[in-house]
Every structure is written in C-alpha cells, then in structure tokens.
Amino acid sequence: MIDIEYLLKQPRSKINKIISQMTALFINENKASLFKNTDWFQTMNLQPDQYSKSFLELIDILSAKDCLDLSIIINLRMILGVWNNYTEDEFLNNLINKLNNKLSQTDTFTNLLNQGKYATNNIMADLLKLTALFQEDILNNYEKMELINDLMFKDKSITTLEFDLIDILMHILKISESDIGIIYLELQTLQDEFLCDMMLKTFEEYHLLSNSAKKRIDKRPFIKNIIIKNKWNTRSMFDIFSIYKNILDLKKENYDLLFYDNKEEELELPLNFLKPVDAKSQYDLAWKYIKGVDIKKDVEQGIKWLNLSAKNGYVYAQYHMALRYITGDAVEKDEHKAWTWLEKSALQGHAKSIYKLARIYTDGIIVEQDYEKAFQFYLMLANQNNKEAQYKVGIAYMYGKGVPKNDRLSFEWLMKAALRRHKESAHKISLAYFTGTGVEKNLLEAFKWSKLAAEQGYMFAQKNIAHAYQHGLGVSQNYEQAFFWYMKAAKQSNYEAQFNLALCYENAIGISTNYSKALEWYLKSAKGNFDLAQLKLGDLYFEGRLVSQNFVEAFKWFSKAAKQGNLSACHKLAICYENGYGVDINLNKALKLFEQSASQGHVESKYSLNFFYTTDQVISNNANPDTLISKNVKQSCTLS
C-alpha cells in the first residue's frame, strides 16, 4: 500500500512531481529503474503486483482532497481514459467519472486566459504549462481558441520564432522545480510527436538525477551527448507556433479517441458543416479531413478545402498551401506556386510568410536574388517587434545589403534585438562598442554585451570574453576566467578558442602546465583549419618541442597554413624548400615563397630574398637531380 500520509505532508509542487513520476511507472513498469533513487520510491512500500490499484486509489484520495493542480487532473483524465479503453476495471471507470465531474465544475477556459498572461525566459516551459490546460471542449470551440491564440501571441507565450534543437532541449533542462511535475506529465501525453519524444527523453535523462548530480553537469555538452546517442539532427529548426499547433492537434486526436464511441461509423454531419461558405470554416473543415477528426480522413478532400480557403483570402490557409507546394506534401511540388501563396499571406502581415519571403530573396531561390526586396520584408517584420528580423535589418545596414551602409542605424536595430536577448545581436553590439562602429567606443559596454551573449551559449562571444579577461579589456584581468571561457568556446569547436586554450595549457595561463593537453588542443584547432594552430604544430615538429622532431610533419603543417595565406608559414615553407627539411630541395619554389611573403611585408622573407639575390642561389629548372636530395634522406642514411 502506498504511504498516503507521506504524500499529504508534501508541498503541492512536490505532490505534482511525485504523481507525474508515479504515472510514468503506471504506464510503463519498466521505468522502475528511473525512480529507484527518488525519495518517494524508497519511502513507499511498493508492491509490483498491487501498484496499479494503489496508484488509482491514491489519485482518488488526492483529487478528493484538492491536492492536485488542474493541469495534472486534466492530463491524468486523458491518460487514465486511454488506459480504460484496454481494461474493464470498475474502480478505474468510477475514478474517471469523478475526474470528469471535477473538471466540469472548473472554469478551465478562464484558467487558460490567465495562464497566457505570463511569459518567462523559458519559452518551452511556458508552452508546455499552457498546453497542459487544454481540454476537449476548448480545443473544439473555434471562438474560444481564437481568443486564446490572440492572447498568446500578444503576450509572447507563443511566437513564430525558430529555435534549433539544442536551444529547445536547453529550455527543458532549465525547467524550474515547481513546474517539473506539470511538464513531465504533459510530455507523457504527447508521445508519438517526434519533438515531444525528444523532450521527454531529455527530461528523464536530466530531471530524474539528484540535485548534486545536476550541479556537476555542463548542460550544453550534456545535451549534445544525448543528441549524438539518439542520432538526432542538431541542425533541425523548430518554430514555437508550429510546436504549439502540433501539440494541440495531437491532443485533439487523443481526445477524439477517448470520446468518439462509434469509431466504425461515419458521423452524420449537418449540411452547413459540410459546405461552409466562409474561408475560416473552410480552413477548419480542411484540417478535419486531413487529420480525420469528426469525419473520415480524406487528405485529397482536405487539400481542396484548404486551397478554397486560401483563394478566399484566409492567411493561414495561404501559408499552409505554400508549405505544401515547397515540400510536395499531398500536392505536386511547385516552388513558384509556393512563392505566390507566401506573397499573398505576407501582404496580410503573416510573420512566418514575411520571413520566408525575405529568405527567398536573400538566397536567390525560386526567384532572382534581390537584397532590396529582402530588406523591405525584413523591415516590415522588424517593425512588428520580431527580433530575428531586427537582427537581419541591422546586418543589412552593417554590410550595405539592399540598403545603403549605415553603421548608426545598424547599431540601433541590433540593439532592439539585443535588448530582447537575441544572442547574435548582443555579440554584434559588443563588437560595435569594442571598435567604436556606429557608437562611441566603450570597452565596459563591449564586455557587458559580449558576456550576455556568452552566457546564452554563443561561442564567438565566449571566445571574446575569454580574450577580454586574459588582457583586461573592459574587465579586470583574470586568467582563470579566461581559461574557463576559452574552454566553453573550445568545446563548441571554436578553433581560435581551441588554439588559445592550448596556449593556456602550454604557458600555465589560468591552469597548471599540461603539455599533452596543449598538444591535444593544438591538433584539434589545426584540424579545424585554423592557420595559427597549423603554424604552431609546424614549429613544434620542426623544433622537436612537445613532440619528437619530424621535418616531414613540420612541412605538412607549414603547407596547410601557407595555403591559407599565413605569411610566417610561407616563409618557413620556403626555408624547408631551401634546405630540404621534410621535402626535396627546390630553390625555385623557395624563391617564389620568399617573394610572395616579402611582397606582403614579411620582414624575415625580405632578408631571405636579399640573400638569394646577393649570393646568386637561384637555380634553373634543369638542375641536376642528384643535387636535390632532402636533409631527411641524409639524416636517415647517416643513422642507419
């Protein structure tokens, strides 16, 4: 028997958390290993053969005592309802009826409207707390849904902005303790939606750990390891409105399974329902056919209604027709038709259509590249307070793409986005303050904005504040902090940061000397094609420092750096050709390399070039091959 007294002593948020975990075990007994270290699992006397019955009795008691949040009751009702489809349990059936009565006495709609009036920095947590309150009667009431959606957009609880997979899963890691139960239970009702499955797996990997274990975790590498382990695509982009729409569609399907008793029979729908005359109703009917809700699924019929709704000017229908023509989903792929529908919906102010059109003109896909038109679309959206578009407008002014270059206006637009925590904009604002471009130079402000972007995980900003800490630019010099931020950026494959991290290990900057670590990071940076790291590796192999002397390896790395225009590498490569270090002597190649680097101001190459001219070292292309023997070969002969 479950220890109910123990539960009743817990705060409401803790009860929600425990119930969400117990529900997961109720659904899948194989998850017992996930919860074996939790306090509730260890405190309660759990008997596997009696667990389901004990769990249902517990829900009955907690519900009667008003110990559960509304969103918990809603999702329990859905989960238990699905479970009831597979069992003939009188107690479960009675419990579901009690939950139904409780929900019928609650004004869920008002709760939803009130829920939409907050917006924290964790947009995924906000979204999942919001969708946890949706019931079947609201999802199928279009007037109520319109009111809710308008409020959600107004208060930024839902948005058209896109996030990559890492950012979304980072939001899942940052769920507050008080919201864990509500969100975990919500994710359990959303299985079979691929992004929700990713979020659920990430949630269980992290939030079921002890607090001490969580504190030891570096979150971004932790996320990346989960993604690699599950073979997910890190480049996937998701916009919040589409996630919101997919969740609500899935919830509607789940409710339809619960409340539609005569699944084998087609519904007799009124004539005015089957032949709606207004565009909005046509759009709604289209999705009913496409999803098979309240009517037999017929995608072809659904597309006809969607197309009619679009022709009648309904903006969401126009946008979805564009998406279908882009992907070829249930229609023949046609990029020009897609562009036509996007333009129609964009002219009605549809944010996602505007952004996509701007991208089309920027990239020159479907239509001819036109930076001026792209800029006008970005500006239209930027004036609607879309921070991604504000960033694009700032960048357009910065580089003069589609509009005359204007550093002051660039700074102003980037600042609008940066103030709304747009990390790329914050990074650009930092650079503007650092160089005095479009604003008065101010190292303190440069550091402030760079740190803001760095704390959001932007690797270029992380590298920059490491540099600031190392050299005392806008902040007190602090080698330990420099090392810390170089490591952050290096782990995200910033090759310059990897090079600087190697220097820290080699020269004991903020960390104890560790030559093997230094060599490891020099190699990572060099393999990332960072020329200074390639030059450094060439020097190390040439001098036999940190590694065994090897002229062939030195020549290889000097060559790689020289191909990128590194003048010092060109000079050292010339020395290799001049003296046969790791390569056959070739004075003509040596001369060309000395000339190349000297012409660009490399002082040592100028001296070497002068030596060539004054000592008449240049040889013809017909030189005796016997004289072109490398020093490496001579060394090996002597040693043998």
XYZ file of C-alpha atoms in Angstrom:
640
model
C 0.000 0.000 0.000
C 1.298 3.472 -0.883
C 2.096 5.702 2.087
C -0.542 8.419 1.580
C 0.346 10.253 4.803
C 3.856 10.823 3.470
C 2.444 12.412 0.324
C -0.034 14.625 2.127
C 2.804 16.224 4.082
C 4.497 17.400 0.874
C 4.023 20.830 -0.770
C 1.710 20.925 -3.805
C 4.543 21.190 -6.359
C 6.254 18.142 -4.825
C 2.986 16.176 -4.993
C 2.654 17.112 -8.685
C 6.221 15.948 -9.283
C 5.721 12.626 -7.498
C 2.383 11.946 -9.235
C 3.943 12.605 -12.662
C 6.686 10.079 -11.900
C 4.236 7.547 -10.487
C 2.121 7.950 -13.624
C 5.147 7.150 -15.781
C 5.618 3.958 -13.764
C 1.892 3.208 -14.017
C 2.108 3.477 -17.824
C 5.367 1.519 -18.116
C 6.550 -0.659 -15.231
C 9.947 -0.999 -16.924
C 10.686 2.574 -15.832
C 11.115 1.475 -12.214
C 14.891 1.810 -12.582
C 14.472 5.537 -13.346
C 12.809 6.196 -9.998
C 14.556 3.776 -7.647
C 16.701 6.539 -6.133
C 13.846 9.007 -5.557
C 12.678 9.651 -2.006
C 9.067 8.636 -2.717
C 10.104 5.294 -4.242
C 12.322 4.485 -1.255
C 9.767 5.706 1.315
C 6.712 3.896 -0.019
C 6.045 0.218 0.233
C 5.599 -0.516 -3.468
C 4.331 -3.969 -4.403
C 4.603 -4.524 -8.189
C 1.505 -6.709 -8.387
C -0.558 -4.156 -6.433
C 0.987 -0.970 -7.794
C -1.685 -0.087 -10.372
C -4.520 -0.449 -7.867
C -2.643 1.502 -5.183
C -1.877 4.280 -7.657
C -5.523 4.657 -8.664
C -6.597 4.730 -5.005
C -4.024 7.440 -4.364
C -5.326 9.602 -7.238
C -8.845 9.183 -5.901
C -7.799 10.433 -2.446
C -5.601 13.314 -3.637
C -8.281 14.524 -6.032
C -10.932 14.449 -3.312
C -8.653 16.453 -1.013
C -7.882 19.036 -3.780
C -4.157 18.310 -3.628
C -3.609 18.252 -7.401
C -3.207 21.143 -9.852
C -5.834 21.495 -12.587
C -3.344 20.646 -15.345
C -2.411 17.427 -13.501
C -6.070 16.379 -13.286
C -6.636 17.139 -16.990
C -3.725 15.003 -18.113
C -4.485 12.214 -15.636
C -8.010 12.146 -17.070
C -6.597 11.700 -20.557
C -4.035 9.036 -19.598
C -6.479 7.038 -17.465
C -9.116 7.357 -20.179
C -6.774 5.785 -22.726
C -5.898 3.087 -20.209
C -9.598 2.430 -19.626
C -10.007 1.606 -23.326
C -7.899 -1.521 -22.747
C -9.314 -2.683 -19.401
C -12.652 -3.423 -17.788
C -11.992 -2.002 -14.313
C -14.963 -0.708 -12.347
C -12.831 1.295 -9.890
C -10.977 2.993 -12.764
C -14.241 3.790 -14.517
C -15.638 5.361 -11.333
C -12.455 7.364 -10.823
C -12.671 8.748 -14.382
C -16.268 9.820 -13.728
C -15.136 11.620 -10.562
C -12.393 13.418 -12.504
C -14.943 14.359 -15.176
C -17.226 15.850 -12.527
C -14.363 17.781 -11.008
C -13.347 19.198 -14.376
C -16.920 20.104 -15.289
C -17.089 22.285 -12.175
C -13.915 24.183 -13.103
C -13.696 27.167 -15.438
C -10.727 25.852 -17.454
C -11.164 28.497 -20.133
C -10.597 31.343 -17.653
C -7.595 29.482 -16.277
C -6.177 29.301 -19.794
C -6.660 33.017 -20.376
C -4.949 33.795 -17.091
C -2.158 31.340 -17.860
C -1.371 33.233 -21.044
C -0.625 36.433 -19.174
C 2.881 35.413 -18.164
C 5.975 34.946 -20.274
C 9.255 33.881 -18.666
C 12.625 33.395 -20.335
C 11.875 29.667 -20.672
C 9.563 29.635 -23.663
C 9.275 25.818 -23.864
C 8.319 25.531 -20.198
C 5.708 28.268 -20.723
C 4.342 26.496 -23.785
C 4.072 23.079 -22.112
C 2.444 24.521 -18.976
C -0.023 26.265 -21.263
C -0.955 23.250 -23.400
C -1.365 21.121 -20.251
C -4.578 23.099 -19.554
C -6.336 22.353 -22.838
C -9.457 20.187 -22.695
C -11.546 18.637 -25.427
C -14.389 21.155 -25.149
C -11.985 24.091 -25.648
C -9.971 22.504 -28.466
C -13.174 22.023 -30.463
C -14.534 25.508 -29.794
C -13.126 27.743 -32.528
C -14.267 31.005 -30.946
C -12.512 30.202 -27.673
C -9.405 29.017 -29.497
C -9.204 32.271 -31.460
C -9.382 34.286 -28.225
C -6.700 32.155 -26.591
C -4.370 32.281 -29.598
C -4.706 36.042 -29.953
C -3.806 36.456 -26.278
C -0.883 34.044 -26.514
C 0.633 35.929 -29.456
C 0.054 39.276 -27.792
C 1.757 38.215 -24.568
C 4.547 36.324 -26.373
C 3.614 32.989 -24.781
C 3.702 31.617 -28.317
C 5.740 33.093 -31.140
C 6.763 32.449 -34.728
C 10.480 32.487 -33.871
C 12.596 29.438 -34.704
C 14.963 27.626 -32.343
C 17.434 24.862 -33.038
C 17.191 21.510 -31.277
C 19.961 22.290 -28.785
C 18.252 25.506 -27.655
C 14.896 23.761 -27.216
C 16.415 20.947 -25.158
C 18.342 23.508 -23.105
C 14.939 25.002 -22.186
C 13.884 21.545 -20.977
C 16.938 21.324 -18.714
C 16.133 24.740 -17.240
C 12.583 23.880 -16.104
C 12.044 25.149 -12.563
C 11.494 22.721 -9.692
C 7.890 23.919 -9.214
C 6.989 23.121 -12.850
C 8.660 19.710 -13.164
C 5.563 17.653 -12.321
C 3.178 19.530 -14.625
C 5.546 19.439 -17.592
C 6.643 15.817 -17.142
C 3.030 14.654 -17.101
C 2.224 16.831 -20.118
C 5.094 15.297 -22.099
C 3.811 11.821 -21.252
C 0.515 12.635 -23.002
C 2.355 13.871 -26.115
C 4.215 10.729 -27.114
C 4.265 9.911 -30.847
C 5.086 13.563 -31.659
C 8.795 13.399 -32.559
C 9.943 16.638 -30.907
C 7.934 15.886 -27.767
C 9.572 12.451 -27.655
C 12.976 14.153 -27.768
C 11.965 16.494 -24.964
C 10.615 13.605 -22.873
C 13.839 11.593 -23.210
C 15.926 14.645 -22.350
C 13.679 15.412 -19.381
C 14.109 11.897 -17.960
C 17.880 11.883 -18.553
C 18.319 15.092 -16.560
C 15.448 15.810 -14.152
C 15.477 12.346 -12.608
C 19.067 12.896 -11.455
C 19.830 14.047 -7.922
C 20.353 17.780 -7.367
C 24.039 17.208 -6.616
C 24.451 15.297 -9.891
C 22.733 18.105 -11.819
C 25.127 20.702 -10.397
C 28.111 18.798 -11.771
C 26.735 18.755 -15.311
C 27.880 21.136 -18.046
C 24.487 21.468 -19.731
C 25.358 22.132 -23.383
C 27.809 19.188 -23.782
C 25.270 17.083 -21.860
C 22.605 17.971 -24.449
C 24.977 17.278 -27.332
C 25.772 13.824 -25.923
C 22.048 12.997 -25.705
C 21.582 14.135 -29.306
C 24.532 12.049 -30.521
C 23.373 8.998 -28.551
C 19.890 9.171 -30.066
C 21.179 10.124 -33.550
C 19.053 13.278 -33.709
C 19.759 16.056 -36.181
C 21.380 19.031 -34.399
C 20.574 21.315 -37.330
C 16.816 20.819 -37.046
C 14.944 24.099 -36.591
C 11.544 24.393 -34.897
C 9.304 27.417 -34.647
C 7.291 27.747 -31.457
C 3.924 28.325 -33.130
C 4.258 25.095 -35.146
C 5.177 23.172 -31.976
C 2.129 24.672 -30.261
C -0.098 23.737 -33.223
C 1.283 20.168 -33.379
C 0.713 19.651 -29.655
C -2.880 20.862 -29.870
C -3.535 18.690 -32.942
C -2.171 15.668 -31.067
C -4.299 16.454 -28.010
C -7.391 16.730 -30.213
C -6.634 13.322 -31.723
C -6.184 11.826 -28.234
C -9.472 13.317 -27.044
C -11.227 12.052 -30.160
C -10.056 8.537 -29.299
C -11.475 8.948 -25.807
C -14.838 10.490 -26.588
C -15.739 9.093 -30.009
C -17.521 5.842 -29.171
C -18.766 4.704 -32.626
C -15.403 4.550 -34.311
C -16.613 2.241 -37.081
C -19.416 4.539 -38.219
C -19.066 7.775 -40.153
C -20.604 10.778 -38.488
C -23.714 12.303 -39.995
C -22.687 15.961 -40.222
C -25.128 18.804 -40.961
C -25.129 20.173 -44.489
C -23.918 23.631 -43.440
C -20.928 21.969 -41.795
C -20.014 20.032 -44.921
C -20.336 23.081 -47.192
C -19.001 26.075 -45.252
C -19.052 29.328 -47.162
C -16.578 31.469 -45.166
C -12.811 30.999 -45.527
C -12.175 30.295 -41.828
C -14.734 27.478 -41.712
C -13.331 26.069 -44.960
C -9.888 26.030 -43.334
C -11.252 24.230 -40.262
C -13.007 21.634 -42.427
C -9.805 21.131 -44.421
C -7.931 20.120 -41.262
C -10.761 17.830 -40.173
C -10.431 15.943 -43.465
C -6.615 15.981 -43.371
C -6.447 14.776 -39.749
C -9.552 12.594 -39.795
C -11.240 14.428 -36.919
C -15.050 14.108 -36.635
C -15.098 12.820 -40.202
C -13.467 10.073 -42.252
C -9.892 11.016 -43.125
C -9.544 12.202 -46.729
C -6.382 14.197 -47.412
C -7.268 14.901 -51.041
C -10.617 16.385 -49.995
C -8.860 18.319 -47.261
C -6.428 19.894 -49.733
C -9.361 21.012 -51.898
C -10.920 22.833 -48.941
C -7.541 24.241 -47.904
C -6.994 25.579 -51.425
C -10.500 27.108 -51.497
C -9.924 28.766 -48.132
C -6.625 30.168 -49.415
C -8.282 31.523 -52.565
C -10.872 33.183 -50.353
C -8.075 35.035 -48.570
C -7.616 33.118 -45.305
C -3.994 33.826 -44.390
C -3.242 30.559 -42.545
C -4.605 28.538 -45.469
C -2.401 30.514 -47.861
C 0.659 29.847 -45.721
C -0.061 26.121 -45.420
C -0.660 25.815 -49.149
C 2.753 27.427 -49.666
C 4.375 24.898 -47.331
C 2.771 22.012 -49.182
C 3.989 23.285 -52.547
C 7.502 23.732 -51.100
C 7.665 20.155 -49.767
C 5.373 18.407 -52.258
C 3.168 17.187 -49.381
C -0.081 15.835 -50.905
C 0.378 18.177 -53.906
C 2.852 18.271 -56.762
C 5.923 20.216 -55.687
C 5.868 23.682 -57.257
C 8.177 26.379 -55.877
C 6.603 29.189 -57.885
C 3.112 28.407 -56.571
C 4.655 28.281 -53.103
C 6.173 31.740 -53.628
C 2.823 33.101 -54.898
C 0.959 31.913 -51.781
C 3.703 33.176 -49.486
C 3.488 36.594 -51.096
C -0.291 36.679 -50.633
C -0.092 35.748 -46.940
C 2.882 38.073 -46.374
C 0.910 41.017 -47.732
C -1.645 40.293 -44.996
C 1.103 40.601 -42.385
C 1.652 36.882 -41.681
C 5.002 36.871 -39.881
C 6.327 33.478 -40.971
C 5.446 34.162 -44.610
C 7.218 37.514 -44.485
C 10.348 35.918 -43.024
C 10.371 33.087 -45.571
C 9.950 35.526 -48.464
C 12.849 37.598 -47.165
C 14.996 34.453 -47.054
C 13.930 33.516 -50.590
C 15.008 36.919 -51.933
C 18.223 36.860 -49.894
C 19.284 33.411 -51.097
C 18.010 33.820 -54.664
C 15.959 30.622 -54.554
C 12.740 30.335 -56.600
C 13.123 33.995 -57.655
C 16.137 36.100 -58.632
C 18.264 37.293 -55.715
C 17.114 40.753 -54.641
C 18.589 42.231 -51.451
C 16.393 45.327 -51.650
C 13.160 43.314 -51.601
C 14.583 41.067 -48.867
C 15.355 44.139 -46.786
C 11.829 45.525 -47.207
C 10.312 42.263 -45.958
C 12.712 42.070 -43.013
C 11.938 45.712 -42.169
C 8.193 45.018 -42.296
C 8.629 42.211 -39.758
C 11.158 44.124 -37.659
C 8.600 46.887 -37.198
C 6.323 44.201 -35.724
C 8.954 43.692 -32.998
C 10.296 40.402 -34.386
C 13.844 40.209 -33.030
C 15.136 37.846 -35.739
C 14.035 40.374 -38.366
C 15.504 43.241 -36.326
C 18.827 41.404 -36.409
C 18.569 40.932 -40.179
C 17.824 44.646 -40.678
C 20.827 45.543 -38.517
C 23.063 43.248 -40.558
C 21.720 44.702 -43.831
C 22.695 48.208 -42.678
C 26.056 46.914 -41.428
C 27.107 45.466 -44.800
C 25.008 47.637 -47.128
C 22.949 44.715 -48.451
C 19.773 46.032 -50.073
C 20.149 49.404 -48.365
C 22.973 51.993 -48.090
C 25.528 51.068 -45.435
C 24.771 52.927 -42.203
C 26.643 51.993 -39.012
C 24.408 54.096 -36.734
C 21.160 52.530 -37.992
C 22.802 49.107 -37.882
C 23.632 49.645 -34.214
C 20.108 50.877 -33.409
C 18.373 47.856 -34.952
C 20.816 45.373 -33.442
C 20.279 46.988 -30.045
C 16.492 46.464 -30.381
C 17.065 42.734 -30.827
C 19.861 42.545 -28.241
C 17.603 44.070 -25.578
C 15.272 41.114 -26.194
C 18.103 38.620 -25.522
C 18.979 37.893 -29.151
C 22.462 36.486 -28.666
C 23.863 37.169 -32.158
C 22.731 40.796 -31.870
C 24.288 41.130 -28.421
C 27.558 39.844 -29.896
C 27.425 42.393 -32.734
C 26.631 45.196 -30.244
C 29.709 44.154 -28.280
C 31.879 44.384 -31.402
C 30.418 47.827 -32.201
C 31.353 49.112 -28.736
C 34.788 47.485 -28.970
C 35.633 49.115 -32.311
C 33.572 52.300 -31.946
C 31.487 51.495 -35.042
C 28.141 53.302 -35.068
C 28.589 54.224 -31.405
C 31.275 55.711 -29.175
C 33.951 53.177 -28.231
C 33.353 51.730 -24.766
C 35.191 48.616 -23.561
C 32.994 48.253 -20.468
C 29.854 48.100 -22.620
C 31.611 45.804 -25.083
C 32.359 43.349 -22.310
C 28.823 43.578 -20.861
C 27.113 42.691 -24.140
C 29.650 40.027 -25.028
C 29.100 38.335 -21.661
C 25.327 38.411 -22.194
C 25.747 36.556 -25.493
C 28.343 34.208 -23.998
C 26.030 33.215 -21.159
C 23.438 32.254 -23.786
C 25.968 29.837 -25.262
C 27.170 31.899 -28.232
C 30.668 30.562 -28.834
C 32.124 33.624 -30.596
C 31.146 35.769 -27.614
C 32.606 33.166 -25.253
C 35.902 33.377 -27.108
C 35.811 37.178 -26.985
C 35.188 37.492 -23.262
C 37.959 34.964 -22.636
C 40.237 37.302 -24.584
C 38.901 40.265 -22.557
C 39.637 38.501 -19.259
C 43.094 37.486 -20.454
C 44.114 41.007 -21.452
C 41.975 43.088 -19.074
C 39.777 44.678 -21.754
C 36.701 46.209 -20.135
C 37.111 43.967 -17.093
C 39.783 43.205 -14.504
C 42.387 40.769 -15.793
C 41.553 37.248 -14.649
C 43.441 34.303 -16.164
C 41.218 31.681 -14.517
C 38.117 33.228 -16.092
C 39.952 33.490 -19.405
C 40.706 29.767 -19.299
C 37.108 28.976 -18.256
C 35.576 30.813 -21.232
C 38.180 29.579 -23.728
C 37.204 26.060 -22.654
C 33.492 26.839 -23.148
C 34.074 28.072 -26.698
C 36.620 25.343 -27.485
C 34.120 22.623 -26.592
C 31.784 24.141 -29.174
C 34.507 23.724 -31.816
C 35.600 27.350 -31.982
C 39.020 26.737 -33.490
C 40.571 30.025 -32.377
C 39.455 29.332 -28.805
C 40.954 25.837 -29.060
C 44.270 27.398 -30.097
C 44.179 29.873 -27.206
C 43.205 27.099 -24.803
C 46.280 25.166 -25.934
C 48.408 28.257 -25.236
C 46.906 28.375 -21.732
C 47.910 24.755 -21.107
C 51.388 25.287 -22.551
C 52.128 28.529 -20.718
C 50.191 27.988 -17.447
C 47.620 30.746 -18.105
C 44.798 30.204 -15.614
C 45.619 26.495 -15.356
C 48.602 24.323 -14.482
C 51.007 23.471 -17.298
C 49.916 20.378 -19.196
C 51.846 19.752 -22.418
C 49.793 16.735 -23.502
C 46.581 18.793 -23.216
C 48.250 21.659 -25.062
C 49.200 19.360 -27.932
C 45.701 17.827 -27.968
C 44.034 21.240 -28.390
C 46.622 22.496 -30.900
C 45.825 19.440 -33.012
C 42.042 19.952 -32.755
C 42.406 23.575 -33.799
C 44.756 22.714 -36.666
C 42.413 20.020 -37.959
C 39.713 22.702 -37.904
C 41.903 24.593 -40.405
C 42.951 27.389 -38.029
C 46.172 28.688 -39.577
C 47.903 29.793 -36.348
C 47.458 26.295 -34.897
C 48.824 24.743 -38.089
C 51.806 27.101 -37.946
C 52.319 26.226 -34.273
C 52.279 22.488 -34.967
C 54.773 23.030 -37.769
C 57.063 24.856 -35.329
C 56.697 22.141 -32.666
C 57.592 19.347 -35.104
C 60.401 21.416 -36.623
C 61.967 22.154 -33.214
C 61.151 18.802 -31.586
C 59.274 20.531 -28.744
C 56.348 18.706 -27.033
C 56.754 16.108 -29.824
C 59.606 14.227 -31.451
C 61.349 16.213 -34.178
C 59.858 15.371 -37.556
C 60.583 17.570 -40.585
C 58.015 15.797 -42.770
C 55.221 16.630 -40.290
C 56.558 20.163 -39.925
C 56.467 20.615 -43.707
C 52.897 19.252 -43.849
C 51.567 21.732 -41.297
C 53.528 24.675 -42.736
C 51.970 23.844 -46.120
C 48.440 23.823 -44.724
C 48.910 27.209 -43.028
C 50.608 28.711 -46.098
C 47.648 27.735 -48.308
C 45.524 29.990 -46.115
C 47.860 32.922 -46.705
C 49.749 32.832 -43.409
C 52.940 34.786 -44.214
C 55.052 33.205 -41.461
C 54.060 29.766 -42.744
C 55.004 30.800 -46.314
C 58.397 31.935 -45.016
C 59.035 28.685 -43.109
C 57.828 26.584 -46.025
C 60.365 28.422 -48.184
C 63.096 27.534 -45.662
C 62.068 23.878 -45.937
C 62.383 24.007 -49.746
C 65.678 25.916 -49.499
C 67.309 23.437 -47.138
C 65.470 20.179 -47.806
C 63.650 19.942 -44.469
C 60.972 17.268 -44.942
C 60.970 17.795 -48.725
C 63.392 17.730 -51.658
C 65.392 20.925 -52.097
C 63.748 23.230 -54.627
C 65.260 26.690 -54.719
C 62.792 27.946 -57.318
C 59.855 27.158 -55.022
C 61.723 28.649 -52.092
C 62.299 31.861 -54.080
C 58.638 32.158 -55.080
C 57.504 31.701 -51.495
C 60.017 34.277 -50.185
C 58.832 36.717 -52.881
C 55.179 36.061 -52.035
C 55.537 36.766 -48.315
C 58.064 39.594 -48.772
C 55.741 41.412 -51.182
C 53.135 41.451 -48.407
C 55.525 42.944 -45.881
C 57.009 39.910 -44.111
C 60.362 41.241 -42.826
C 62.242 37.935 -42.486
C 61.296 36.988 -46.046
C 62.710 40.282 -47.267
C 66.086 39.431 -45.692
C 65.978 35.899 -47.126
C 65.080 37.282 -50.555
C 68.013 39.686 -50.373
C 70.318 36.767 -49.524
C 69.070 34.884 -52.578
C 69.749 37.812 -54.902
C 73.199 38.695 -53.472
C 74.528 35.119 -53.347
C 73.079 34.006 -56.668
C 71.377 30.984 -55.065
C 68.625 30.683 -57.689
C 68.947 27.564 -59.816
C 67.335 26.654 -63.098
C 64.573 24.138 -63.579
C 67.163 21.885 -65.285
C 69.287 21.469 -62.145
C 70.992 18.139 -61.623
C 68.508 15.835 -59.801
C 71.416 14.385 -57.804
C 71.804 17.699 -56.001
C 68.123 17.731 -54.950
C 68.409 15.286 -52.061
C 66.463 16.114 -48.926
C 68.019 16.544 -45.489
C 65.572 13.970 -44.153
C 67.059 11.375 -46.506
C 70.610 12.368 -45.472
C 69.655 12.041 -41.817
C 68.190 8.577 -42.297
C 71.275 7.389 -44.222
C 73.623 8.620 -41.511
C 71.586 6.991 -38.741
C 71.482 3.639 -40.498
